[in-house]
Amino acid sequence: MNRYDLLSFRLFGVAKFCIFVVITYNHRAMKILHTSDWHLGHTLYNYDRTEEQLSMLRQMRTIVDEERPDLFLLSGDVYHTSRPSAAVQTMLADALMSIHEACPDMIIVVTAGNHDSGMRHEIFRTPWRRLNVHMIGTIDRERPESHIVEIPGKGYVVALPYAYGRFISDGFLQSVLERVGEMNDGRLPVVVSAHTTVKGCDITGHDGVTEYTVGGIDYVTIDEFGCGYDYLALGHIHRQQWIHGSRGKARYCGTPLAVSFDEAYDHSVSIVTVNGDGEPPVLKTVAVDNPFPLVTLPASGAAEWERVKELLSEFPADIPAYIRLNVSVDGFLPVGAMNEALLIASGKKCKVCHINTVRRDAVSATSRMMSVSDFRMCQPVEIAGSYAADIGAVFDDDMKAMFNEALDEVKKDERND
Ligand SMILES: [Mn+2]
């Protein structure tokens, strides 16, 4: 055997090994389409959004067609209200049927969120089951196994709907995970789906935020989810993100369709490949387009009423969009401002939803009076300074230095995650 023969022989061996690795890798891996927070039936300032919601649902089917996942996971807030109209319920049923038909072997798991009624969510649980669709709406402490869905040959899902009470930290989740551990002879990937607020997440765009809750749900720390899972699929927070401190294992996929103007970020579904055995999941996001984008004028901050009217009249007539106007005022908005705005927009495809007034004298006085977009433009030290002024505390140069030092430490920790 000459040198070249030997080289090609070795290369052949390496290639064979690579093919073997790829085949075993693909065999073990579970491919998930992770989505949440569809909020079907949501209306924006009384404008009906059926057309956008149908567009989003059609895109879901297309993505399933192209990606062929093993599991389609919808982690809560299917509907916007606990009593959706008959038309909205039909929209969901048709969409799930279409998604099922696109990939009949795929397992579909749909859990209820805090916006859904857990009991109503389970009404058609039995017939859906015949179509590989698992509707899980309530916590069943008597039958923990009812929260386990097996993905044949691929892995397991522990599906937890939103529920009052501390079932994540009180040992219930851990007992379900232990049961999965007993069933899981082949050491296949294990996925947990939950609808809750995890400490440290980015809550941009959410209302109803307090020190302990977001949208009425208490913070849970990532450690409270325990161990025994390879991927934690989260719903509730609308911005897609990995959770710091989860070692790349826990993720909010975010809403595919913006629910408010403050959710001015990309909306997508997460395609997650989970290999198990301690390997971090591999992520690809697929964008979901909205034919009616939510637009704020001006794009950041606020402008005077005359300038805002100019921006609105310059807005292209042929772009269908929802418009929010951010107007800075000294006193009050001129009487009839909304009618003026509607007049400027008449003949255009856009819909004026709301005029947000930002009082110029209030901007520097207190952070509570700021618009969300203004707040986002601020440095943390400025926010701390205005908070200190608010409560009458001293915030001198020493305090600023200490604050920045603490901030650097936090940033360093985040980078190390
Ligand atoms: Mn939601």
Coordinates of C-alpha atoms and ligand atoms in Angstrom, one line a residue:
M1 CA 0.0 0.0 0.0
N2 CA 1.6 3.3 -1.0
R3 CA 1.3 6.6 0.9
Y4 CA -1.7 7.8 -1.0
D5 CA -3.6 4.5 -0.7
L6 CA -2.9 4.6 3.1
L7 CA -4.2 8.2 3.3
S8 CA -7.4 7.4 1.4
F9 CA -7.9 4.3 3.5
R10 CA -7.6 6.3 6.7
L11 CA -9.9 9.0 5.3
F12 CA -12.5 6.4 4.4
G13 CA -12.3 5.2 8.0
V14 CA -12.8 8.7 9.4
A15 CA -15.8 9.2 7.0
K16 CA -17.4 5.9 8.1
F17 CA -17.0 7.0 11.8
C18 CA -18.6 10.4 11.1
I19 CA -21.5 8.8 9.3
F20 CA -22.0 6.5 12.3
V21 CA -21.9 9.5 14.7
V22 CA -24.4 11.4 12.6
I23 CA -26.8 8.5 12.4
T24 CA -26.7 7.7 16.2
Y25 CA -26.9 11.4 16.9
N26 CA -30.0 11.8 14.8
H27 CA -31.5 8.6 16.1
R28 CA -31.3 9.8 19.7
A29 CA -32.2 13.4 19.2
M30 CA -35.7 14.7 19.7
K31 CA -36.8 17.7 17.5
I32 CA -39.3 20.0 19.1
L33 CA -41.3 22.9 17.7
H34 CA -41.7 25.0 20.9
T35 CA -44.3 27.8 20.8
S36 CA -46.5 29.6 23.4
D37 CA -48.7 32.5 24.1
W38 CA -50.9 32.4 21.0
H39 CA -53.6 34.6 22.7
L40 CA -56.2 33.6 20.1
G41 CA -59.1 36.0 20.3
H42 CA -57.0 38.9 21.4
T43 CA -58.3 42.3 20.1
L44 CA -56.0 45.4 19.9
Y45 CA -57.9 48.5 21.0
N46 CA -61.1 46.8 19.8
Y47 CA -59.7 46.0 16.4
D48 CA -60.4 42.4 15.4
R49 CA -57.2 40.4 14.8
T50 CA -58.6 37.3 13.2
E51 CA -56.8 37.8 9.9
E52 CA -53.4 38.1 11.7
Q53 CA -54.1 35.1 13.9
L54 CA -55.1 33.0 10.9
S55 CA -51.9 34.1 9.1
M56 CA -49.9 33.0 12.2
L57 CA -51.6 29.6 12.3
R58 CA -51.0 29.0 8.6
Q59 CA -47.3 29.8 9.2
M60 CA -47.3 27.2 12.0
R61 CA -48.5 24.6 9.6
T62 CA -45.9 25.6 7.0
I63 CA -43.1 25.4 9.6
V64 CA -44.3 21.9 10.6
D65 CA -44.3 20.8 7.0
E66 CA -40.7 22.0 6.5
E67 CA -39.2 21.0 9.9
R68 CA -41.0 17.6 10.5
P69 CA -40.6 17.8 14.3
D70 CA -41.2 14.8 16.6
L71 CA -43.0 17.1 19.1
F72 CA -45.2 20.2 18.7
L73 CA -45.3 21.9 22.1
L74 CA -47.6 24.8 22.9
S75 CA -46.7 26.0 26.4
G76 CA -49.9 27.8 27.5
D77 CA -52.0 30.9 26.8
V78 CA -53.7 29.3 23.8
Y79 CA -56.5 31.8 24.1
H80 CA -56.5 35.4 25.3
T81 CA -59.6 34.9 27.5
S82 CA -60.9 32.0 29.6
R83 CA -64.2 32.1 27.7
P84 CA -63.3 32.4 24.0
S85 CA -66.0 32.8 21.5
A86 CA -67.3 29.9 19.4
A87 CA -65.5 31.3 16.3
V88 CA -62.2 31.5 18.2
Q89 CA -62.5 28.0 19.5
T90 CA -63.2 26.8 15.9
M91 CA -60.1 28.6 14.8
L92 CA -58.0 26.6 17.3
A93 CA -59.6 23.3 16.4
D94 CA -59.1 23.8 12.7
A95 CA -55.5 24.9 13.2
L96 CA -54.6 21.9 15.4
M97 CA -56.3 19.6 12.8
S98 CA -54.3 21.1 10.0
I99 CA -51.0 21.0 12.0
H100 CA -51.8 17.3 12.8
E101 CA -52.5 16.5 9.2
A102 CA -49.2 18.1 8.1
C103 CA -47.3 15.6 10.2
P104 CA -49.6 12.8 11.5
D105 CA -46.9 11.0 13.5
M106 CA -45.9 14.1 15.4
I107 CA -47.1 14.3 19.0
I108 CA -48.8 17.6 19.9
V109 CA -48.9 18.7 23.5
V110 CA -51.0 21.8 24.4
T111 CA -51.0 23.1 28.0
A112 CA -53.3 25.8 29.5
G113 CA -51.8 29.1 30.6
N114 CA -53.0 31.7 33.1
H115 CA -55.2 33.2 30.4
D116 CA -57.0 29.9 29.7
S117 CA -59.6 28.0 31.6
G118 CA -57.9 24.8 32.7
M119 CA -61.2 22.9 32.9
R120 CA -62.4 24.0 29.5
H121 CA -59.1 23.2 28.0
E122 CA -59.6 19.5 28.8
I123 CA -63.3 19.2 27.6
F124 CA -62.3 17.4 24.4
R125 CA -59.2 15.7 25.8
T126 CA -60.4 12.2 24.9
P127 CA -61.2 12.7 21.2
W128 CA -58.1 14.9 20.7
R129 CA -56.0 12.1 22.1
R130 CA -57.0 9.9 19.1
L131 CA -55.2 12.5 16.8
N132 CA -52.0 12.5 18.8
V133 CA -53.0 15.7 20.5
H134 CA -52.6 15.9 24.3
M135 CA -54.7 18.7 26.0
I136 CA -53.5 19.2 29.6
G137 CA -55.3 22.0 31.5
T138 CA -55.1 21.2 35.2
I139 CA -52.7 19.8 37.8
D140 CA -53.7 16.2 38.8
R141 CA -51.9 15.4 42.0
E142 CA -53.6 12.1 42.3
R143 CA -52.3 10.9 38.9
P144 CA -48.9 12.4 38.3
E145 CA -48.5 10.1 35.4
S146 CA -51.2 12.0 33.5
H147 CA -48.6 14.8 33.1
I148 CA -46.2 12.4 31.3
V149 CA -46.4 12.2 27.5
E150 CA -44.2 9.6 25.8
I151 CA -42.8 10.5 22.4
P152 CA -42.2 6.9 21.1
G153 CA -38.5 6.1 20.7
K154 CA -37.6 9.8 21.1
G155 CA -38.2 10.9 24.7
Y156 CA -40.7 12.2 27.3
V157 CA -42.5 15.4 28.0
V158 CA -43.6 16.4 31.5
A159 CA -46.5 18.8 30.7
L160 CA -47.5 21.3 33.4
P161 CA -50.2 23.8 32.8
Y162 CA -50.4 27.0 34.8
A163 CA -51.9 26.5 38.2
Y164 CA -52.2 28.5 41.4
G165 CA -50.0 27.1 44.2
R166 CA -46.4 26.0 44.4
F167 CA -46.5 22.7 42.6
I168 CA -43.1 23.3 41.0
S169 CA -41.2 23.8 44.2
D170 CA -43.2 21.6 46.6
G171 CA -41.9 18.4 45.2
F172 CA -44.7 17.5 42.7
L173 CA -42.6 18.3 39.6
Q174 CA -39.6 16.4 41.1
S175 CA -41.9 13.3 41.8
V176 CA -43.1 13.3 38.2
L177 CA -39.5 13.6 36.9
E178 CA -38.5 10.7 39.1
R179 CA -41.3 8.6 37.7
V180 CA -40.0 9.5 34.2
G181 CA -36.5 8.4 35.3
E182 CA -37.9 5.0 36.2
M183 CA -39.7 4.6 32.8
N184 CA -36.8 6.0 30.7
D185 CA -34.6 2.8 30.2
G186 CA -33.1 4.1 27.0
R187 CA -32.0 7.4 28.7
L188 CA -33.9 9.4 26.1
P189 CA -34.3 13.2 26.3
V190 CA -36.7 14.6 28.8
V191 CA -38.5 17.9 28.3
V192 CA -40.5 19.8 30.9
S193 CA -43.2 22.3 29.7
A194 CA -44.3 25.0 32.2
H195 CA -46.2 28.3 32.1
T196 CA -44.8 30.6 34.7
T197 CA -42.4 33.5 35.5
V198 CA -38.8 32.5 36.0
K199 CA -36.6 34.9 38.1
G200 CA -34.1 36.8 36.1
C201 CA -36.0 36.8 32.8
D202 CA -36.4 39.9 30.5
I203 CA -40.0 41.1 30.9
T204 CA -39.9 43.9 28.3
G205 CA -43.5 44.6 27.0
H206 CA -45.3 43.1 30.0
D207 CA -47.8 45.0 32.2
G208 CA -48.8 44.1 35.7
V209 CA -45.2 43.8 36.9
T210 CA -44.6 43.9 40.7
E211 CA -41.6 43.0 42.8
Y212 CA -42.8 39.4 43.2
T213 CA -45.0 38.8 40.1
V214 CA -45.4 39.3 36.4
G215 CA -48.9 39.2 34.9
G216 CA -50.2 37.8 38.2
I217 CA -47.7 34.9 38.4
D218 CA -45.1 34.6 41.2
Y219 CA -41.5 34.4 40.3
V220 CA -39.9 30.9 40.5
T221 CA -36.2 30.4 40.5
I222 CA -34.6 28.1 38.0
D223 CA -33.2 25.9 40.8
E224 CA -36.8 25.1 41.9
F225 CA -37.3 23.1 38.7
G226 CA -34.9 20.5 40.2
C227 CA -33.0 18.1 37.9
G228 CA -33.8 15.2 35.6
Y229 CA -34.7 17.2 32.5
D230 CA -32.8 18.1 29.3
Y231 CA -34.9 21.1 28.2
L232 CA -37.3 23.3 30.0
A233 CA -39.9 24.8 27.6
L234 CA -41.4 27.9 29.1
G235 CA -44.4 30.0 28.3
H236 CA -45.9 33.2 29.8
I237 CA -43.1 35.8 29.0
H238 CA -43.5 37.2 25.5
R239 CA -39.9 37.9 24.6
Q240 CA -37.9 34.9 23.4
Q241 CA -34.8 34.2 25.5
W242 CA -32.7 31.7 27.3
I243 CA -32.8 31.8 31.1
H244 CA -29.5 32.9 32.7
G245 CA -28.2 30.3 35.1
S246 CA -29.9 27.4 33.3
R247 CA -26.7 26.4 31.4
G248 CA -28.6 26.8 28.1
K249 CA -31.4 24.4 29.1
A250 CA -34.4 26.6 29.8
R251 CA -36.0 28.9 27.4
Y252 CA -39.0 31.2 26.7
C253 CA -39.9 30.8 23.0
G254 CA -41.9 34.0 23.1
T255 CA -45.2 34.8 21.5
P256 CA -45.4 34.4 17.7
L257 CA -47.6 37.5 17.4
A258 CA -47.2 40.7 19.4
V259 CA -49.9 41.3 22.0
S260 CA -48.9 44.9 22.8
F261 CA -47.0 47.8 21.2
D262 CA -44.3 47.4 23.8
E263 CA -43.4 44.0 22.4
A264 CA -41.3 45.7 19.7
Y265 CA -39.0 42.7 19.1
D266 CA -38.8 39.7 16.8
H267 CA -41.5 37.1 17.1
S268 CA -40.7 33.5 16.2
V269 CA -41.0 29.8 17.0
S270 CA -38.1 27.9 18.5
I271 CA -37.0 24.7 16.8
V272 CA -35.0 22.9 19.5
T273 CA -33.1 19.7 19.1
V274 CA -32.5 17.9 22.3
N275 CA -29.9 15.1 22.5
G276 CA -30.1 14.3 26.2
D277 CA -27.2 12.9 28.2
G278 CA -26.2 16.4 29.5
E279 CA -25.6 17.9 26.1
P280 CA -27.1 21.4 25.7
P281 CA -30.1 21.7 23.3
V282 CA -29.5 23.1 19.9
L283 CA -31.7 26.0 18.8
K284 CA -32.9 27.5 15.6
T285 CA -35.6 30.2 15.5
V286 CA -38.0 30.6 12.6
A287 CA -39.5 34.0 12.3
V288 CA -43.3 34.5 12.2
D289 CA -44.3 37.5 10.1
N290 CA -47.2 39.7 11.0
P291 CA -49.1 41.1 7.9
F292 CA -50.3 43.9 10.3
P293 CA -47.2 45.2 12.2
L294 CA -47.6 47.2 15.4
V295 CA -45.8 50.5 14.9
T296 CA -45.1 53.3 17.3
L297 CA -44.5 56.9 16.0
P298 CA -41.9 58.1 16.6
A299 CA -40.0 54.9 16.8
S300 CA -38.4 55.8 20.1
G301 CA -39.2 58.4 22.8
A302 CA -41.9 60.9 22.1
A303 CA -42.3 64.0 19.9
E304 CA -44.5 67.1 19.9
W305 CA -48.0 66.8 18.6
E306 CA -47.3 68.8 15.4
R307 CA -44.3 66.6 14.6
V308 CA -46.2 63.4 15.4
K309 CA -49.0 64.5 12.9
E310 CA -46.3 64.9 10.2
L311 CA -44.9 61.5 10.9
L312 CA -48.4 60.0 10.6
S313 CA -49.1 61.8 7.3
E314 CA -45.7 60.6 6.0
F315 CA -46.6 57.0 6.9
P316 CA -47.0 55.0 3.6
A317 CA -50.7 54.7 2.7
D318 CA -50.4 51.1 1.4
I319 CA -48.9 49.5 4.6
P320 CA -51.5 47.8 6.8
A321 CA -50.3 48.5 10.4
Y322 CA -51.6 49.4 13.8
I323 CA -50.3 52.8 14.9
R324 CA -49.6 54.1 18.4
L325 CA -48.6 57.8 18.7
N326 CA -46.2 58.9 21.5
V327 CA -46.8 62.6 22.1
S328 CA -44.8 64.8 24.5
V329 CA -47.0 67.5 26.1
D330 CA -46.5 70.3 28.6
G331 CA -50.1 70.3 29.8
F332 CA -52.7 68.3 27.9
L333 CA -53.2 66.9 24.5
P334 CA -55.2 69.3 22.2
V335 CA -59.0 68.6 22.3
G336 CA -60.0 66.4 19.4
A337 CA -56.4 65.1 18.8
M338 CA -57.7 61.5 18.2
N339 CA -60.2 62.7 15.6
E340 CA -57.4 64.7 13.9
A341 CA -55.2 61.6 13.8
L342 CA -58.1 59.4 12.4
L343 CA -58.6 62.0 9.7
I344 CA -54.9 62.0 8.7
A345 CA -55.0 58.2 8.5
S346 CA -58.3 58.0 6.6
G347 CA -57.6 56.6 3.1
K348 CA -54.5 54.8 4.5
K349 CA -54.4 51.1 5.3
C350 CA -53.1 51.7 8.8
K351 CA -55.3 51.9 11.9
V352 CA -54.7 54.5 14.6
C353 CA -55.1 52.8 18.0
H354 CA -53.9 55.0 20.8
I355 CA -52.2 58.3 21.6
N356 CA -49.8 57.9 24.5
T357 CA -49.1 61.2 26.2
V358 CA -45.8 61.8 27.9
R359 CA -45.6 64.9 30.1
R360 CA -42.4 66.7 29.4
D361 CA -42.0 68.0 33.0
A362 CA -42.7 64.5 34.3
V363 CA -40.0 62.7 32.3
S364 CA -37.1 63.8 34.6
A365 CA -39.2 64.0 37.8
T366 CA -40.1 60.4 38.2
S367 CA -39.6 57.1 36.3
R368 CA -43.2 56.1 37.0
M369 CA -44.4 58.7 34.4
M370 CA -42.0 57.5 31.6
S371 CA -43.2 55.6 28.6
V372 CA -41.7 52.1 28.3
S373 CA -39.6 53.2 25.2
D374 CA -38.1 56.1 27.2
F375 CA -37.4 53.8 30.1
R376 CA -35.5 51.4 27.8
M377 CA -33.3 54.3 26.6
C378 CA -32.2 55.0 30.2
Q379 CA -29.0 53.7 31.8
P380 CA -29.5 51.7 34.9
V381 CA -27.6 54.3 37.0
E382 CA -30.1 57.0 35.8
I383 CA -33.0 54.8 36.8
A384 CA -31.4 54.2 40.2
G385 CA -30.8 58.0 40.6
S386 CA -34.4 58.9 39.8
Y387 CA -35.7 56.1 42.2
A388 CA -33.4 57.5 45.0
A389 CA -34.8 61.1 44.3
D390 CA -38.3 59.6 44.4
I391 CA -37.9 58.1 47.9
G392 CA -35.8 61.1 49.1
A393 CA -32.5 59.1 49.4
V394 CA -29.0 60.5 48.8
F395 CA -27.5 59.3 45.6
D396 CA -24.0 60.9 45.5
D397 CA -20.9 60.0 43.5
D398 CA -19.9 57.3 46.1
M399 CA -23.3 55.7 45.8
K400 CA -23.1 55.8 42.0
A401 CA -19.6 54.2 42.1
M402 CA -21.0 51.4 44.3
F403 CA -24.0 50.9 42.1
N404 CA -21.9 50.6 39.0
E405 CA -19.6 48.2 40.7
A406 CA -22.5 46.0 41.7
L407 CA -23.9 46.2 38.1
D408 CA -20.5 45.1 36.7
E409 CA -20.6 42.1 39.0
V410 CA -24.1 41.2 37.8
K411 CA -23.0 41.5 34.2
K412 CA -20.0 39.4 34.8
D413 CA -22.2 36.7 36.3
E414 CA -24.5 36.8 33.4
R415 CA -21.6 36.4 30.9
N416 CA -20.3 33.4 32.9
D417 CA -23.7 31.6 32.6
Ligands
MN1 MN -49.2 35.3 27.5

